[in-house]
Coordinates of C-alpha atoms in Angstrom, one line a residue:
X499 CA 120.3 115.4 108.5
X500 CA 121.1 119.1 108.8
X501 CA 119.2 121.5 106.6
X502 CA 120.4 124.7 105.7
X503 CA 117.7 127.7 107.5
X504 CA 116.5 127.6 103.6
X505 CA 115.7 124.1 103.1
X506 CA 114.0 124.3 106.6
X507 CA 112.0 127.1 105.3
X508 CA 110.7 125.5 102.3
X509 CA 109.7 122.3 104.1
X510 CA 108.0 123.8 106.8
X511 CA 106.1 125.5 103.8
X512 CA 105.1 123.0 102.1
X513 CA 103.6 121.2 105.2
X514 CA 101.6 124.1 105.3
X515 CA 99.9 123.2 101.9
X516 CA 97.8 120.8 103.4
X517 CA 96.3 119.9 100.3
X518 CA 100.2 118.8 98.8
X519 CA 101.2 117.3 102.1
X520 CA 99.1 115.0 102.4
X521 CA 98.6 114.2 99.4
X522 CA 102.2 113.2 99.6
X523 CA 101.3 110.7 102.8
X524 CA 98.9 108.8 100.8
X525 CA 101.6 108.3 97.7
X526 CA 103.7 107.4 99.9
X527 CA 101.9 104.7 101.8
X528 CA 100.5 103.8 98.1
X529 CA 103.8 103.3 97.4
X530 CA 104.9 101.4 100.1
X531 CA 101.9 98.8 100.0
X532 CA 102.7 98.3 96.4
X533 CA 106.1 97.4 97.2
X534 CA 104.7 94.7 99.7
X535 CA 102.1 93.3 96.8
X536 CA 103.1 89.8 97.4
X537 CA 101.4 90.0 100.7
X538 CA 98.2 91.5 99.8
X539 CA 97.7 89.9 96.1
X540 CA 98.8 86.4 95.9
X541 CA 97.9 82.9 95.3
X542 CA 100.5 81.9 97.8
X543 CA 99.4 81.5 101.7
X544 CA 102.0 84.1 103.6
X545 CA 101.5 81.3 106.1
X546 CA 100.8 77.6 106.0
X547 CA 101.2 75.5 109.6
X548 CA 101.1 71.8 109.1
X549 CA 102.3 68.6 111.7
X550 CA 104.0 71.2 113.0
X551 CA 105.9 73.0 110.6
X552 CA 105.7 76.7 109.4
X553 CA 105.9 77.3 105.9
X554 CA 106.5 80.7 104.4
X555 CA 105.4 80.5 100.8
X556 CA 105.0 84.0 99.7
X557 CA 108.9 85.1 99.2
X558 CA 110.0 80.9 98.9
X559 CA 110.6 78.3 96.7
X560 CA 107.8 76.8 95.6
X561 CA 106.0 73.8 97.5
X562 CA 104.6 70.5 95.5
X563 CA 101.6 69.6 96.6
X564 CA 103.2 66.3 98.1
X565 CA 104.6 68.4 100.8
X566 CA 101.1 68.6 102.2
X567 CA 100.2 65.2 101.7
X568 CA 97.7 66.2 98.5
X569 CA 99.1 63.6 95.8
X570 CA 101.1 65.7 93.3
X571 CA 104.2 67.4 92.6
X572 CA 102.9 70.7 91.0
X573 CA 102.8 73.8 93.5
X574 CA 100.4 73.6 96.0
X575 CA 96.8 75.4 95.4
X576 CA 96.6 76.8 99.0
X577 CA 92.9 77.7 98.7
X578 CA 92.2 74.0 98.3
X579 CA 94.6 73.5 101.0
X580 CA 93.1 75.9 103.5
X581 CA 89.7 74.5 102.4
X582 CA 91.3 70.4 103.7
X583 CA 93.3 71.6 106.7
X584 CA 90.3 73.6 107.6
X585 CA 87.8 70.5 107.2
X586 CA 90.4 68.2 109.4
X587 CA 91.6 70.3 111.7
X588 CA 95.6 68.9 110.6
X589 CA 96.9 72.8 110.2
X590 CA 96.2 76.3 109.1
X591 CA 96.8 78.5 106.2
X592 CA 96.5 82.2 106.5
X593 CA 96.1 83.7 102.7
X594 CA 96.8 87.5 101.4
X595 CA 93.4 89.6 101.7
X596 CA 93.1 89.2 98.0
X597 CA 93.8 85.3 97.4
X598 CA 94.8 85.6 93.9
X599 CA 98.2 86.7 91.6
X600 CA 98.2 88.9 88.7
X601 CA 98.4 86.1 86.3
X602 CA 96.1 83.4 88.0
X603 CA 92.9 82.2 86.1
X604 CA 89.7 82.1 87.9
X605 CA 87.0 79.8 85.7
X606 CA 84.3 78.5 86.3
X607 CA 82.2 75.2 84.3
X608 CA 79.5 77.2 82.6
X609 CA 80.5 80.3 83.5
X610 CA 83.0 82.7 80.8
X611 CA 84.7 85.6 82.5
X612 CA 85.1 88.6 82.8
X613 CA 82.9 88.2 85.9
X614 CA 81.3 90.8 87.7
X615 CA 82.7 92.3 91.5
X616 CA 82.1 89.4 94.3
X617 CA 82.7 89.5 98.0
X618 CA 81.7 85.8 97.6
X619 CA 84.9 85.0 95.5
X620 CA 87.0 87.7 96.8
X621 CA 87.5 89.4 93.8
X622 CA 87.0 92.3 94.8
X623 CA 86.7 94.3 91.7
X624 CA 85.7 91.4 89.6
X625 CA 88.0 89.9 86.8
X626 CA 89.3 90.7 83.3
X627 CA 88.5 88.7 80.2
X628 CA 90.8 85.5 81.6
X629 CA 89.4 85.7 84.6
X630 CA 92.4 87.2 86.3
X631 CA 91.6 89.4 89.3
X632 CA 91.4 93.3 88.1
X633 CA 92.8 94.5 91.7
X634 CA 95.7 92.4 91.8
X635 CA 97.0 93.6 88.4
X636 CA 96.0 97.5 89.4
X637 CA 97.8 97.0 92.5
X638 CA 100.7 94.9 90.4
X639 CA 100.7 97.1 87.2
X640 CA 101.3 100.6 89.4
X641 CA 103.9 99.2 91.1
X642 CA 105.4 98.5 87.5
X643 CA 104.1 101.7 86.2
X644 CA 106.0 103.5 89.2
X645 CA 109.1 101.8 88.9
X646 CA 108.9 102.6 84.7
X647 CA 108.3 106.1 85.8
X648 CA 111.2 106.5 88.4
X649 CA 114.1 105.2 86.2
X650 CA 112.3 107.1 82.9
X651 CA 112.9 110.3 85.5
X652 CA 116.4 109.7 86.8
X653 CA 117.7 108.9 83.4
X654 CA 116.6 111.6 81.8
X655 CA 117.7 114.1 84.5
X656 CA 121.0 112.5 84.8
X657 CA 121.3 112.8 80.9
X658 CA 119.5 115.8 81.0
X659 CA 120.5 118.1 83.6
X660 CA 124.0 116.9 82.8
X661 CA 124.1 118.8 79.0
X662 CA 122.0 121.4 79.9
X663 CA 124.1 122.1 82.8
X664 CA 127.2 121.9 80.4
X665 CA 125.5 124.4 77.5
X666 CA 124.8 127.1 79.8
X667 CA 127.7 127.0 81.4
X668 CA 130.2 126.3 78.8
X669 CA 127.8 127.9 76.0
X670 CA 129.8 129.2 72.5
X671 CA 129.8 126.2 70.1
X672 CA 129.4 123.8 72.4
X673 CA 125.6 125.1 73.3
X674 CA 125.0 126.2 69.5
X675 CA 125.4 122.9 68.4
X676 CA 123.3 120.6 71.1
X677 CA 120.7 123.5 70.7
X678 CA 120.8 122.5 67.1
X679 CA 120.8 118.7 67.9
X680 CA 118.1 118.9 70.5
X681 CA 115.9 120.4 67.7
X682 CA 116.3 117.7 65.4
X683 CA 116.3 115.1 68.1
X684 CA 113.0 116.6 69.5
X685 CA 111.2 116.8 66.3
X686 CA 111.6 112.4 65.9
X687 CA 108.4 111.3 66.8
X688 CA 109.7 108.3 69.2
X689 CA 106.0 106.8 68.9
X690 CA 107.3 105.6 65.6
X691 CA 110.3 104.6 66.5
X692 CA 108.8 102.3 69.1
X693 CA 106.6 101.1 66.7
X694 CA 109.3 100.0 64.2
X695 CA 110.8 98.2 67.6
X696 CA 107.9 96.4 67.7
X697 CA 107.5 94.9 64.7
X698 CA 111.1 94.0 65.2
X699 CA 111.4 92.7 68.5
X700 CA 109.2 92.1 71.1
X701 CA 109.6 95.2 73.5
X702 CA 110.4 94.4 77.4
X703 CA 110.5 96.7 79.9
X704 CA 113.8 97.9 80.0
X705 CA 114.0 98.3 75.7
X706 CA 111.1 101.1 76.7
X707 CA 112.5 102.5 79.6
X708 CA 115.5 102.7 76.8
X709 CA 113.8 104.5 73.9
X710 CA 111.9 106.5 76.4
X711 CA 115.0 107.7 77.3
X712 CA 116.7 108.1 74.4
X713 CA 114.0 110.7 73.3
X714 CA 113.1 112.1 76.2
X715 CA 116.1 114.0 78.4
X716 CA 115.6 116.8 76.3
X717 CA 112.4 118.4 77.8
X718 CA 114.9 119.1 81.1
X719 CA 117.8 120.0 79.3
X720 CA 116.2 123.5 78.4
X721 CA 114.9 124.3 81.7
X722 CA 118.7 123.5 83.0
X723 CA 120.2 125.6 80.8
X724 CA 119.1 128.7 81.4
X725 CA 119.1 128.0 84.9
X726 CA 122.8 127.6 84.6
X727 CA 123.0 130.7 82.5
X728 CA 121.2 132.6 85.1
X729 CA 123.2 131.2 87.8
X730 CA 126.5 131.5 86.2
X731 CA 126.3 135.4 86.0
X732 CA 125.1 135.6 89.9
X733 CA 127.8 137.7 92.1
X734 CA 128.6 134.5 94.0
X735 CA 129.9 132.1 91.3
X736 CA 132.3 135.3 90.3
X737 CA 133.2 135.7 93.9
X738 CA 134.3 131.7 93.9
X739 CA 135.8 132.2 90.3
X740 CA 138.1 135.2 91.7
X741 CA 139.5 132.7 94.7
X742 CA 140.1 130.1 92.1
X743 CA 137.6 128.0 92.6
X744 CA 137.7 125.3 89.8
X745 CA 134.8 124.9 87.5
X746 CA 133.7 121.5 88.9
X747 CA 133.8 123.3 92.1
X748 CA 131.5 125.9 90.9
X749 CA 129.2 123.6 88.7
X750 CA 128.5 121.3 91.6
X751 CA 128.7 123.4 94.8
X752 CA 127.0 126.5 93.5
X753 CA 125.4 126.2 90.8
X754 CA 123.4 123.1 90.6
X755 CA 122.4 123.4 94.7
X756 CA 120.9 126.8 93.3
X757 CA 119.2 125.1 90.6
X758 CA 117.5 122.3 92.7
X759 CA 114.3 124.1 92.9
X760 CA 113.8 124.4 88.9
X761 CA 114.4 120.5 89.3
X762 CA 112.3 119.5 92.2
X763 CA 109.1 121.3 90.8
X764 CA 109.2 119.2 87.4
X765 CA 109.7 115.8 89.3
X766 CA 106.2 115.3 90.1
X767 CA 104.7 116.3 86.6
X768 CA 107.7 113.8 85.3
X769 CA 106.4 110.4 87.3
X770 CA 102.7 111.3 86.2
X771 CA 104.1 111.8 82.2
X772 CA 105.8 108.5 82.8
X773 CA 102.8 106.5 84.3
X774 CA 100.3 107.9 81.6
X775 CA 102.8 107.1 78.6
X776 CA 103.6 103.6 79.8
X777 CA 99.8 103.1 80.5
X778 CA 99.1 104.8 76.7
X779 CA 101.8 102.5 75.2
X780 CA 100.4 99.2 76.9
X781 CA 96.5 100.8 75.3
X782 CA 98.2 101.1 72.1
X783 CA 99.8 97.3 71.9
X784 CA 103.3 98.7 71.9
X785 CA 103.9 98.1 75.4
X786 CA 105.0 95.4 77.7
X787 CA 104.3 92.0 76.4
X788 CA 101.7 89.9 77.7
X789 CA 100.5 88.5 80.7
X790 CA 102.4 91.7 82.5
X791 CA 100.1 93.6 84.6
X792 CA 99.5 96.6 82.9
X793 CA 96.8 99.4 83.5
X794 CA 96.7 100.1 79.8
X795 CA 96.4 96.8 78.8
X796 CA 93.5 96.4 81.2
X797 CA 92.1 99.7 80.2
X798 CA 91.9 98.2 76.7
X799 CA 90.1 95.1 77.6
X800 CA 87.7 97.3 79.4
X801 CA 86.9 99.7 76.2
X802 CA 86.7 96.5 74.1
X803 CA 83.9 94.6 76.1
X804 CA 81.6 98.1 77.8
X805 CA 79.3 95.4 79.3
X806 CA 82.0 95.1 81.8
X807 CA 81.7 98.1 83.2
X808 CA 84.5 97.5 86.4
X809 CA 87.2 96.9 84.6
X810 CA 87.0 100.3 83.1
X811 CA 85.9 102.3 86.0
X812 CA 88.7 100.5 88.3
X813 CA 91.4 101.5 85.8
X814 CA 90.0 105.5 85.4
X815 CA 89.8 105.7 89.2
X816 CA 92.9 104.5 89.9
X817 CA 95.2 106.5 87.0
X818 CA 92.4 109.1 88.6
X819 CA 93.7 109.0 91.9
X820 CA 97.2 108.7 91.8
X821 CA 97.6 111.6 88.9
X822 CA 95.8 113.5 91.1
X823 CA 97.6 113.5 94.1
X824 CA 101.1 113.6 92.2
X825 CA 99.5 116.9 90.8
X826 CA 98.7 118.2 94.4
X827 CA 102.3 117.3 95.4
X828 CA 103.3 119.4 92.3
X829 CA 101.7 122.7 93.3
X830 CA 102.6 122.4 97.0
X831 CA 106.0 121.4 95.6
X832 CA 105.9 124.5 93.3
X833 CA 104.8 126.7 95.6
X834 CA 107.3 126.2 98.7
X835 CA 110.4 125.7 96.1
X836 CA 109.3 129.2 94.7
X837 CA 112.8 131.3 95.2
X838 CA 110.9 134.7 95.2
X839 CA 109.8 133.6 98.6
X840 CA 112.7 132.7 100.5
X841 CA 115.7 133.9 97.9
X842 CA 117.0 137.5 97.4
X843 CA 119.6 139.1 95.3
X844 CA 121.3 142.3 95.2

């Protein structure tokens, strides 16, 4: 792909911010890990050789237990089957480094979770209050956290930078009245309204993503209008006017390319609002329903019994960690997008 000497600029600037750019490496590969969950955290082998055959459970249909030769026709528990094949030498099963789902009880006879971190059991970061592993729903819950953030963000730019786009460059009534309606609309506390859902209806992820979004596209659609307002009265879009260039021309060839950086800088600062309200939501009880992997709803758990002190600390230091490098990202990303550095006007 071909960048404009601009664009080139820019990048080259923010690789510069060491701090931002790599912080944006370890997102990324935080990202891509979480995407591949199933083969770090799961009660599934990823393989299982027996007599012969290769089985792939992870990503398959599940396998009765009769496949295997162990007598019933519920899905196999590979950790008793690694434990067999190991013992008689019949096969081998190869299990993700953490051996357990985000919904799988571990109990014990004698023994009432949460328990405490164990290399001994492999939970690694010891279990909740079911004795579910706390690292595979962290590792499960910010993948669902990042997705809830990523379609909360291009929602509410499409919605927003779409009106905003239109009131500044339109503007007369049409802007005097969505100004008006934004006002109203931002003065509903949506907490409420959620809450009313609630009591309603069982809220799933996409009735939040919903709401979220019905409430939210209009922190963005202030920002765009004066950018378009600002842009609309550069020498340029006249220029393009006077050849007769059409308004959708001019909307989406000039003015919104010359906008980009007001976007790109709030992007960051948007996926960290939409990991820390989904995670607040889940704290509050008006989140995703139960067993979802959720970091509020383990946060809560972990406030509730303070005896257990990892499931707390696990929780802080991940939202810790990932709000702070998406923070980082957002200065670098601030700071190379700035247009008094690489834009000038007459």
């Amino acid at each position: 792909m071909k960048l404009n000497p601009v664009a080139r600029k820019r990048l080259q600037r923010f690789k510069e911010i060491r701090r931002g750019y790599w912080s944006a490496i370890i997102l990324a590969a935080l990202i891509v890990l979480s995407l591949g969950a199933e083969l770090i955290a799961n009660q599934r082998a990823l393989l299982v050789i027996y007599e012969g055959q290769w089985y792939f459970p992870t990503y398959g249909g599940i396998l009765p237990g009769e496949t295997f030769d162990l007598g019933y026709r519920y899905e196999t528990n590979y950790k008793d089957l690694k434990l067999k094949l190991e013992s008689s030498g019949k096969g081998t099963v190869i299990m993700p480094p953490i051996p357990y789902g985000p919904l799988e009880t571990d109990l014990s006879v004698g023994d009432f979770p949460p328990h405490a971190p164990s290399l001994a059991t492999a939970h690694y970061l010891g279990t909740d209050t079911s004795g579910r592993d706390v690292l595979a729903r962290i590792i499960y819950g910010f993948r669902i956290a990042l997705l809830f953030s990523l379609l909360l963000l291009f929602f509410n730019y499409l919605v927003g930078v779409s009106i905003g786009c239109m009131m500044g460059f339109w503007g007369g009534a049409f802007d005097l009245v969505f100004q008006r309606l934004i006002e109203i609309w931002s003065n509903i506390p949506f907490l409420y309204v959620i809450m009313i859902v609630a009591s309603i209806v069982q809220p799933g992820f996409w009735t939040l993503v919903a709401i979220m979004v019905f409430f939210g596209w209009t922190s963005i659609t202030w920002y765009m209008r004066t950018a378009t307002y600002k842009e609309a009265a550069r020498d340029y879009v006249m220029a393009a006017r006077a050849i007769g260039a059409s308004n959708t021309r001019i909307v989406f060839k000039h003015i919104l390319p010359n906008s980009v950086s007001t976007l790109i800088t709030f992007v960051p600062f948007s996926v960290a609002g939409g990991i820390t309200s989904l995670t607040a939501l889940d704290y509050l009880g008006f989140g995703l329903p139960p067993p979802t992997p959720s970091w509020g709803e383990l946060l809560k758990q972990g406030t509730e019994n303070l005896d257990a002190l990892w499931m707390v600390l696990s929780v802080v230091g991940a939202m810790t960690l990932v709000l702070m490098l998406v923070t980082y990202i957002g200065e670098a990303i601030r700071e190379a997008f700035d247009p008094r550095k690489f834009s000038y006007y007459d």
